[in-house]
């Protein structure tokens, strides 16, 4: 059986997954600034739990983005170092597709089927959203990208969603943060929503297997994060202006 190791730190949750003959092993913990420190020791601990060494792994997958700038760089750097060290290929995993896969797994666990078009909307900070659309077969089968990842203002994404001509589901952290902006229009068709991720590690493992089966393995030298945004932080004045605007909006 193929042994696949997968790491993702594109969000505030750090996820590691290992598919092996002994079963599937998962680890999740706080990510963010902790990811660069914890990814390597936690990966080694997960391998030890499965009774494996890094050299037993056939390929190493990583969440390529879009997502947190520092987290993406941390995962890519760790995966490249590990892959170069044992001469193994890598697998690039779309971090937004991971959320769509998790929604499908949540639906299956509830005895439901999630299929068709799924839009993923993730908080990108600075009042913006990372979004992409995927075609999801149920209950199994590879997910297909329909709309590539892009960066949107909430109003722009809402306009795009309202213009869709087919039913779709929504998943991702932006649904709670921008609930009013992304709600279905009055009188419109109801949307199935999955605002919270259940297990990024389990979804990561599934997508790693999918990438391997589709021949997605590549040389570690080609492993690069995907940055949808060029600007990764606001200036002090921009933060002050944003707070002032929020305060003004909250006044009666």
PDB file of C-alpha atoms in Angstrom:
ATOM      1  CA  UNK A   1       0.000   0.000   0.000  1.00  0.00           C
ATOM      2  CA  UNK A   2       1.146   3.526  -0.784  1.00  0.00           C
ATOM      3  CA  UNK A   3       2.313   5.582   2.197  1.00  0.00           C
ATOM      4  CA  UNK A   4       1.483   9.278   1.971  1.00  0.00           C
ATOM      5  CA  UNK A   5       2.401  12.022   4.410  1.00  0.00           C
ATOM      6  CA  UNK A   6       0.590  15.377   4.179  1.00  0.00           C
ATOM      7  CA  UNK A   7       1.058  18.727   5.955  1.00  0.00           C
ATOM      8  CA  UNK A   8      -1.014  21.890   5.892  1.00  0.00           C
ATOM      9  CA  UNK A   9      -0.635  25.157   7.812  1.00  0.00           C
ATOM     10  CA  UNK A  10      -2.489  27.521   5.496  1.00  0.00           C
ATOM     11  CA  UNK A  11      -4.958  28.536   8.234  1.00  0.00           C
ATOM     12  CA  UNK A  12      -4.909  28.940  12.007  1.00  0.00           C
ATOM     13  CA  UNK A  13      -5.176  25.126  12.256  1.00  0.00           C
ATOM     14  CA  UNK A  14      -2.078  23.038  11.596  1.00  0.00           C
ATOM     15  CA  UNK A  15      -2.977  19.640  10.113  1.00  0.00           C
ATOM     16  CA  UNK A  16      -0.843  16.552   9.488  1.00  0.00           C
ATOM     17  CA  UNK A  17      -2.099  13.294   7.982  1.00  0.00           C
ATOM     18  CA  UNK A  18      -0.477   9.945   7.278  1.00  0.00           C
ATOM     19  CA  UNK A  19      -2.013   7.180   5.153  1.00  0.00           C
ATOM     20  CA  UNK A  20      -0.274   3.836   5.692  1.00  0.00           C
ATOM     21  CA  UNK A  21      -0.837   0.069   5.734  1.00  0.00           C
ATOM     22  CA  UNK A  22      -1.424   0.386   9.488  1.00  0.00           C
ATOM     23  CA  UNK A  23      -4.272   2.817   8.903  1.00  0.00           C
ATOM     24  CA  UNK A  24      -4.755   6.549   8.729  1.00  0.00           C
ATOM     25  CA  UNK A  25      -3.236   8.827  11.364  1.00  0.00           C
ATOM     26  CA  UNK A  26      -4.146  12.472  11.988  1.00  0.00           C
ATOM     27  CA  UNK A  27      -2.864  15.383  14.008  1.00  0.00           C
ATOM     28  CA  UNK A  28      -4.376  18.854  14.390  1.00  0.00           C
ATOM     29  CA  UNK A  29      -3.343  21.752  16.606  1.00  0.00           C
ATOM     30  CA  UNK A  30      -3.043  25.501  16.691  1.00  0.00           C
ATOM     31  CA  UNK A  31      -1.116  26.745  13.699  1.00  0.00           C
ATOM     32  CA  UNK A  32      -0.211  30.324  12.920  1.00  0.00           C
ATOM     33  CA  UNK A  33       3.200  31.290  14.320  1.00  0.00           C
ATOM     34  CA  UNK A  34       3.427  27.863  15.995  1.00  0.00           C
ATOM     35  CA  UNK A  35       3.440  26.001  12.684  1.00  0.00           C
ATOM     36  CA  UNK A  36       7.081  26.650  11.823  1.00  0.00           C
ATOM     37  CA  UNK A  37       8.140  25.319  15.230  1.00  0.00           C
ATOM     38  CA  UNK A  38       5.802  22.339  15.558  1.00  0.00           C
ATOM     39  CA  UNK A  39       5.406  20.944  12.041  1.00  0.00           C
ATOM     40  CA  UNK A  40       8.606  18.919  12.017  1.00  0.00           C
ATOM     41  CA  UNK A  41       8.464  17.372  15.538  1.00  0.00           C
ATOM     42  CA  UNK A  42       4.752  16.565  15.216  1.00  0.00           C
ATOM     43  CA  UNK A  43       5.371  14.957  11.827  1.00  0.00           C
ATOM     44  CA  UNK A  44       8.100  12.796  13.325  1.00  0.00           C
ATOM     45  CA  UNK A  45       5.795  11.852  16.201  1.00  0.00           C
ATOM     46  CA  UNK A  46       3.022  10.820  13.798  1.00  0.00           C
ATOM     47  CA  UNK A  47       5.422   8.633  11.814  1.00  0.00           C
ATOM     48  CA  UNK A  48       6.590   7.005  15.033  1.00  0.00           C
ATOM     49  CA  UNK A  49       2.969   6.379  16.035  1.00  0.00           C
ATOM     50  CA  UNK A  50       2.469   4.469  12.788  1.00  0.00           C
ATOM     51  CA  UNK A  51       5.736   2.582  13.227  1.00  0.00           C
ATOM     52  CA  UNK A  52       7.230   4.159  10.119  1.00  0.00           C
ATOM     53  CA  UNK A  53      10.309   6.127   9.139  1.00  0.00           C
ATOM     54  CA  UNK A  54      10.359   9.025   6.747  1.00  0.00           C
ATOM     55  CA  UNK A  55      12.070   6.838   4.160  1.00  0.00           C
ATOM     56  CA  UNK A  56       8.982   4.576   4.098  1.00  0.00           C
ATOM     57  CA  UNK A  57       6.873   7.399   2.690  1.00  0.00           C
ATOM     58  CA  UNK A  58       6.152   7.362  -1.053  1.00  0.00           C
ATOM     59  CA  UNK A  59       5.295  11.069  -1.346  1.00  0.00           C
ATOM     60  CA  UNK A  60       4.784  14.118   0.859  1.00  0.00           C
ATOM     61  CA  UNK A  61       1.831  16.442   0.256  1.00  0.00           C
ATOM     62  CA  UNK A  62       1.508  20.061   1.329  1.00  0.00           C
ATOM     63  CA  UNK A  63      -1.234  22.688   1.396  1.00  0.00           C
ATOM     64  CA  UNK A  64      -0.059  25.063  -1.312  1.00  0.00           C
ATOM     65  CA  UNK A  65      -2.569  27.847  -0.626  1.00  0.00           C
ATOM     66  CA  UNK A  66      -4.101  30.268  -0.853  1.00  0.00           C
ATOM     67  CA  UNK A  67      -3.886  31.044   2.836  1.00  0.00           C
ATOM     68  CA  UNK A  68      -1.767  32.622   5.525  1.00  0.00           C
ATOM     69  CA  UNK A  69       1.536  33.824   4.068  1.00  0.00           C
ATOM     70  CA  UNK A  70       3.741  32.587   6.930  1.00  0.00           C
ATOM     71  CA  UNK A  71       1.896  29.268   7.238  1.00  0.00           C
ATOM     72  CA  UNK A  72       2.230  28.504   3.531  1.00  0.00           C
ATOM     73  CA  UNK A  73       5.954  29.212   3.588  1.00  0.00           C
ATOM     74  CA  UNK A  74       6.420  27.055   6.692  1.00  0.00           C
ATOM     75  CA  UNK A  75       4.671  24.008   5.223  1.00  0.00           C
ATOM     76  CA  UNK A  76       6.435  24.330   1.884  1.00  0.00           C
ATOM     77  CA  UNK A  77       9.852  24.687   3.507  1.00  0.00           C
ATOM     78  CA  UNK A  78       9.355  21.708   5.825  1.00  0.00           C
ATOM     79  CA  UNK A  79       8.007  19.491   3.051  1.00  0.00           C
ATOM     80  CA  UNK A  80      10.814  20.414   0.675  1.00  0.00           C
ATOM     81  CA  UNK A  81      13.414  19.693   3.334  1.00  0.00           C
ATOM     82  CA  UNK A  82      11.885  16.321   4.177  1.00  0.00           C
ATOM     83  CA  UNK A  83      11.419  15.335   0.529  1.00  0.00           C
ATOM     84  CA  UNK A  84      14.945  16.317  -0.496  1.00  0.00           C
ATOM     85  CA  UNK A  85      16.346  14.459   2.502  1.00  0.00           C
ATOM     86  CA  UNK A  86      14.879  11.101   1.467  1.00  0.00           C
ATOM     87  CA  UNK A  87      14.592  11.636  -2.282  1.00  0.00           C
ATOM     88  CA  UNK A  88      10.787  11.564  -2.445  1.00  0.00           C
ATOM     89  CA  UNK A  89       8.344  13.512  -4.636  1.00  0.00           C
ATOM     90  CA  UNK A  90       5.809  16.010  -3.341  1.00  0.00           C
ATOM     91  CA  UNK A  91       2.095  16.565  -3.948  1.00  0.00           C
ATOM     92  CA  UNK A  92       0.580  20.076  -4.038  1.00  0.00           C
ATOM     93  CA  UNK A  93      -2.870  20.292  -2.422  1.00  0.00           C
ATOM     94  CA  UNK A  94      -5.253  23.178  -3.035  1.00  0.00           C
ATOM     95  CA  UNK A  95      -6.068  24.609   0.392  1.00  0.00           C
ATOM     96  CA  UNK A  96      -9.563  25.703  -0.645  1.00  0.00           C
ATOM     97  CA  UNK A  97     -10.359  22.323  -2.186  1.00  0.00           C
ATOM     98  CA  UNK A  98      -9.494  20.898   1.218  1.00  0.00           C
ATOM     99  CA  UNK A  99     -12.460  22.794   2.688  1.00  0.00           C
ATOM    100  CA  UNK A 100     -14.813  21.452   0.011  1.00  0.00           C
ATOM    101  CA  UNK A 101     -13.623  17.903   0.711  1.00  0.00           C
ATOM    102  CA  UNK A 102     -14.206  18.413   4.428  1.00  0.00           C
ATOM    103  CA  UNK A 103     -17.776  19.571   3.720  1.00  0.00           C
ATOM    104  CA  UNK A 104     -18.362  16.401   1.690  1.00  0.00           C
ATOM    105  CA  UNK A 105     -17.037  14.293   4.569  1.00  0.00           C
ATOM    106  CA  UNK A 106     -19.233  16.135   7.062  1.00  0.00           C
ATOM    107  CA  UNK A 107     -22.293  15.486   4.912  1.00  0.00           C
ATOM    108  CA  UNK A 108     -21.433  11.787   4.582  1.00  0.00           C
ATOM    109  CA  UNK A 109     -21.003  11.466   8.367  1.00  0.00           C
ATOM    110  CA  UNK A 110     -24.517  12.864   8.759  1.00  0.00           C
ATOM    111  CA  UNK A 111     -25.954  10.366   6.296  1.00  0.00           C
ATOM    112  CA  UNK A 112     -26.323  12.997   3.583  1.00  0.00           C
ATOM    113  CA  UNK A 113     -24.823  13.439   0.161  1.00  0.00           C
ATOM    114  CA  UNK A 114     -23.040  16.607  -0.865  1.00  0.00           C
ATOM    115  CA  UNK A 115     -22.567  16.792  -4.600  1.00  0.00           C
ATOM    116  CA  UNK A 116     -22.604  19.325  -7.382  1.00  0.00           C
ATOM    117  CA  UNK A 117     -21.182  22.812  -7.178  1.00  0.00           C
ATOM    118  CA  UNK A 118     -19.533  23.863  -3.921  1.00  0.00           C
ATOM    119  CA  UNK A 119     -18.172  27.363  -3.381  1.00  0.00           C
ATOM    120  CA  UNK A 120     -15.501  27.775  -0.726  1.00  0.00           C
ATOM    121  CA  UNK A 121     -15.137  31.161   0.976  1.00  0.00           C
ATOM    122  CA  UNK A 122     -12.314  31.566   3.485  1.00  0.00           C
ATOM    123  CA  UNK A 123     -11.439  34.589   5.587  1.00  0.00           C
ATOM    124  CA  UNK A 124      -8.418  36.272   3.975  1.00  0.00           C
ATOM    125  CA  UNK A 125      -8.128  38.994   6.659  1.00  0.00           C
ATOM    126  CA  UNK A 126      -8.078  42.708   5.818  1.00  0.00           C
ATOM    127  CA  UNK A 127     -11.824  42.521   5.057  1.00  0.00           C
ATOM    128  CA  UNK A 128     -11.370  40.183   2.085  1.00  0.00           C
ATOM    129  CA  UNK A 129     -12.196  36.590   1.139  1.00  0.00           C
ATOM    130  CA  UNK A 130     -10.362  33.807  -0.681  1.00  0.00           C
ATOM    131  CA  UNK A 131     -12.932  31.986  -2.811  1.00  0.00           C
ATOM    132  CA  UNK A 132     -13.050  29.209  -5.399  1.00  0.00           C
ATOM    133  CA  UNK A 133     -15.636  26.771  -6.748  1.00  0.00           C
ATOM    134  CA  UNK A 134     -15.380  22.999  -7.111  1.00  0.00           C
ATOM    135  CA  UNK A 135     -17.458  20.257  -8.683  1.00  0.00           C
ATOM    136  CA  UNK A 136     -17.948  17.592  -6.009  1.00  0.00           C
ATOM    137  CA  UNK A 137     -19.085  14.059  -6.890  1.00  0.00           C
ATOM    138  CA  UNK A 138     -20.840  12.093  -4.159  1.00  0.00           C
ATOM    139  CA  UNK A 139     -20.027  10.106  -2.200  1.00  0.00           C
ATOM    140  CA  UNK A 140     -16.543   9.575  -3.640  1.00  0.00           C
ATOM    141  CA  UNK A 141     -14.492  10.631  -6.623  1.00  0.00           C
ATOM    142  CA  UNK A 142     -12.023  13.413  -7.397  1.00  0.00           C
ATOM    143  CA  UNK A 143     -13.042  17.024  -6.894  1.00  0.00           C
ATOM    144  CA  UNK A 144     -12.673  19.293  -9.914  1.00  0.00           C
ATOM    145  CA  UNK A 145     -11.865  22.981  -9.881  1.00  0.00           C
ATOM    146  CA  UNK A 146     -14.537  25.041 -11.644  1.00  0.00           C
ATOM    147  CA  UNK A 147     -13.584  28.568 -10.585  1.00  0.00           C
ATOM    148  CA  UNK A 148      -9.927  29.153  -9.627  1.00  0.00           C
ATOM    149  CA  UNK A 149      -9.036  30.793  -6.334  1.00  0.00           C
ATOM    150  CA  UNK A 150      -9.225  34.576  -6.261  1.00  0.00           C
ATOM    151  CA  UNK A 151      -9.417  37.372  -3.728  1.00  0.00           C
ATOM    152  CA  UNK A 152     -12.753  39.155  -3.300  1.00  0.00           C
ATOM    153  CA  UNK A 153     -14.340  41.914  -1.317  1.00  0.00           C
ATOM    154  CA  UNK A 154     -17.478  40.524   0.403  1.00  0.00           C
ATOM    155  CA  UNK A 155     -19.840  42.562  -1.796  1.00  0.00           C
ATOM    156  CA  UNK A 156     -18.113  41.424  -4.993  1.00  0.00           C
ATOM    157  CA  UNK A 157     -18.262  37.758  -3.986  1.00  0.00           C
ATOM    158  CA  UNK A 158     -21.918  38.109  -2.972  1.00  0.00           C
ATOM    159  CA  UNK A 159     -22.705  39.553  -6.407  1.00  0.00           C
ATOM    160  CA  UNK A 160     -20.910  36.646  -8.093  1.00  0.00           C
ATOM    161  CA  UNK A 161     -22.766  34.073  -5.999  1.00  0.00           C
ATOM    162  CA  UNK A 162     -26.144  35.704  -6.572  1.00  0.00           C
ATOM    163  CA  UNK A 163     -25.521  35.501 -10.322  1.00  0.00           C
ATOM    164  CA  UNK A 164     -25.032  31.708 -10.275  1.00  0.00           C
ATOM    165  CA  UNK A 165     -27.592  29.872 -12.400  1.00  0.00           C
ATOM    166  CA  UNK A 166     -27.373  26.499 -10.640  1.00  0.00           C
ATOM    167  CA  UNK A 167     -27.827  25.427  -7.046  1.00  0.00           C
ATOM    168  CA  UNK A 168     -24.662  25.349  -4.970  1.00  0.00           C
ATOM    169  CA  UNK A 169     -23.426  24.806  -1.425  1.00  0.00           C
ATOM    170  CA  UNK A 170     -21.149  27.128   0.533  1.00  0.00           C
ATOM    171  CA  UNK A 171     -18.319  26.177   2.873  1.00  0.00           C
ATOM    172  CA  UNK A 172     -15.621  28.038   4.745  1.00  0.00           C
ATOM    173  CA  UNK A 173     -14.777  30.399   7.573  1.00  0.00           C
ATOM    174  CA  UNK A 174     -15.933  33.542   5.742  1.00  0.00           C
ATOM    175  CA  UNK A 175     -19.555  32.410   6.065  1.00  0.00           C
ATOM    176  CA  UNK A 176     -19.644  33.277   9.748  1.00  0.00           C
ATOM    177  CA  UNK A 177     -17.526  36.408   9.492  1.00  0.00           C
ATOM    178  CA  UNK A 178     -19.461  37.850   6.538  1.00  0.00           C
ATOM    179  CA  UNK A 179     -22.805  36.156   7.210  1.00  0.00           C
ATOM    180  CA  UNK A 180     -24.958  39.111   6.205  1.00  0.00           C
ATOM    181  CA  UNK A 181     -23.105  39.843   2.978  1.00  0.00           C
ATOM    182  CA  UNK A 182     -23.021  36.195   1.845  1.00  0.00           C
ATOM    183  CA  UNK A 183     -26.575  35.257   2.822  1.00  0.00           C
ATOM    184  CA  UNK A 184     -28.915  34.113   0.070  1.00  0.00           C
ATOM    185  CA  UNK A 185     -30.950  37.030  -1.315  1.00  0.00           C
ATOM    186  CA  UNK A 186     -34.497  37.420  -0.043  1.00  0.00           C
ATOM    187  CA  UNK A 187     -36.748  35.134  -2.019  1.00  0.00           C
ATOM    188  CA  UNK A 188     -33.768  33.276  -3.457  1.00  0.00           C
ATOM    189  CA  UNK A 189     -33.093  29.568  -3.306  1.00  0.00           C
ATOM    190  CA  UNK A 190     -31.812  28.348   0.080  1.00  0.00           C
ATOM    191  CA  UNK A 191     -28.164  27.334   0.205  1.00  0.00           C
ATOM    192  CA  UNK A 192     -26.595  24.473   2.096  1.00  0.00           C
ATOM    193  CA  UNK A 193     -23.802  25.911   4.205  1.00  0.00           C
ATOM    194  CA  UNK A 194     -20.827  24.381   5.991  1.00  0.00           C
ATOM    195  CA  UNK A 195     -19.269  27.273   7.925  1.00  0.00           C
ATOM    196  CA  UNK A 196     -16.989  25.177  10.120  1.00  0.00           C
ATOM    197  CA  UNK A 197     -14.342  22.637   9.174  1.00  0.00           C
ATOM    198  CA  UNK A 198     -14.626  19.336  11.020  1.00  0.00           C
ATOM    199  CA  UNK A 199     -11.210  17.776  10.303  1.00  0.00           C
ATOM    200  CA  UNK A 200      -8.706  19.393   7.989  1.00  0.00           C
ATOM    201  CA  UNK A 201      -6.360  16.431   8.535  1.00  0.00           C
ATOM    202  CA  UNK A 202      -8.881  13.862   7.281  1.00  0.00           C
ATOM    203  CA  UNK A 203      -9.707  16.002   4.259  1.00  0.00           C
ATOM    204  CA  UNK A 204      -5.984  16.516   3.633  1.00  0.00           C
ATOM    205  CA  UNK A 205      -5.401  12.750   3.639  1.00  0.00           C
ATOM    206  CA  UNK A 206      -8.212  12.226   1.126  1.00  0.00           C
ATOM    207  CA  UNK A 207      -6.876  14.865  -1.258  1.00  0.00           C
ATOM    208  CA  UNK A 208      -3.338  13.526  -0.969  1.00  0.00           C
ATOM    209  CA  UNK A 209      -4.600  10.110  -2.106  1.00  0.00           C
ATOM    210  CA  UNK A 210      -6.514  11.763  -4.931  1.00  0.00           C
ATOM    211  CA  UNK A 211      -3.439  13.689  -6.088  1.00  0.00           C
ATOM    212  CA  UNK A 212      -1.295  10.547  -5.987  1.00  0.00           C
ATOM    213  CA  UNK A 213      -3.855   8.529  -7.954  1.00  0.00           C
ATOM    214  CA  UNK A 214      -4.012  11.260 -10.594  1.00  0.00           C
ATOM    215  CA  UNK A 215      -0.244  11.276 -11.052  1.00  0.00           C
ATOM    216  CA  UNK A 216       0.302  14.599  -9.314  1.00  0.00           C
ATOM    217  CA  UNK A 217       3.688  13.714  -7.819  1.00  0.00           C
ATOM    218  CA  UNK A 218       6.433  16.198  -8.709  1.00  0.00           C
ATOM    219  CA  UNK A 219      10.016  16.999  -7.820  1.00  0.00           C
ATOM    220  CA  UNK A 220      10.404  18.772  -4.482  1.00  0.00           C
ATOM    221  CA  UNK A 221      12.246  21.624  -6.211  1.00  0.00           C
ATOM    222  CA  UNK A 222       8.973  22.552  -7.906  1.00  0.00           C
ATOM    223  CA  UNK A 223       7.002  22.860  -4.670  1.00  0.00           C
ATOM    224  CA  UNK A 224       5.876  26.465  -4.363  1.00  0.00           C
ATOM    225  CA  UNK A 225       3.145  28.181  -2.354  1.00  0.00           C
ATOM    226  CA  UNK A 226       0.248  29.813  -4.211  1.00  0.00           C
ATOM    227  CA  UNK A 227      -0.227  33.453  -3.225  1.00  0.00           C
ATOM    228  CA  UNK A 228      -3.444  35.036  -4.448  1.00  0.00           C
ATOM    229  CA  UNK A 229      -2.666  38.285  -2.649  1.00  0.00           C
ATOM    230  CA  UNK A 230       0.470  40.349  -3.226  1.00  0.00           C
ATOM    231  CA  UNK A 231      -0.061  42.575  -0.210  1.00  0.00           C
ATOM    232  CA  UNK A 232      -0.002  40.561   3.030  1.00  0.00           C
ATOM    233  CA  UNK A 233      -0.578  43.250   5.660  1.00  0.00           C
ATOM    234  CA  UNK A 234      -2.203  46.617   6.164  1.00  0.00           C
ATOM    235  CA  UNK A 235      -0.293  49.725   7.108  1.00  0.00           C
ATOM    236  CA  UNK A 236      -0.900  51.279  10.527  1.00  0.00           C
ATOM    237  CA  UNK A 237      -2.992  54.032   8.934  1.00  0.00           C
ATOM    238  CA  UNK A 238      -5.080  51.511   6.991  1.00  0.00           C
ATOM    239  CA  UNK A 239      -5.821  49.609  10.204  1.00  0.00           C
ATOM    240  CA  UNK A 240      -6.829  52.825  11.952  1.00  0.00           C
ATOM    241  CA  UNK A 241      -9.055  53.840   9.038  1.00  0.00           C
ATOM    242  CA  UNK A 242     -10.704  50.390   9.020  1.00  0.00           C
ATOM    243  CA  UNK A 243     -11.439  50.583  12.745  1.00  0.00           C
ATOM    244  CA  UNK A 244     -12.866  54.077  12.347  1.00  0.00           C
ATOM    245  CA  UNK A 245     -15.100  52.895   9.522  1.00  0.00           C
ATOM    246  CA  UNK A 246     -16.349  49.967  11.604  1.00  0.00           C
ATOM    247  CA  UNK A 247     -17.064  52.257  14.555  1.00  0.00           C
ATOM    248  CA  UNK A 248     -18.976  54.681  12.319  1.00  0.00           C
ATOM    249  CA  UNK A 249     -20.969  51.838  10.780  1.00  0.00           C
ATOM    250  CA  UNK A 250     -21.966  50.619  14.233  1.00  0.00           C
ATOM    251  CA  UNK A 251     -23.484  53.961  15.266  1.00  0.00           C
ATOM    252  CA  UNK A 252     -27.280  54.267  15.199  1.00  0.00           C
TER     253      UNK A 252
END
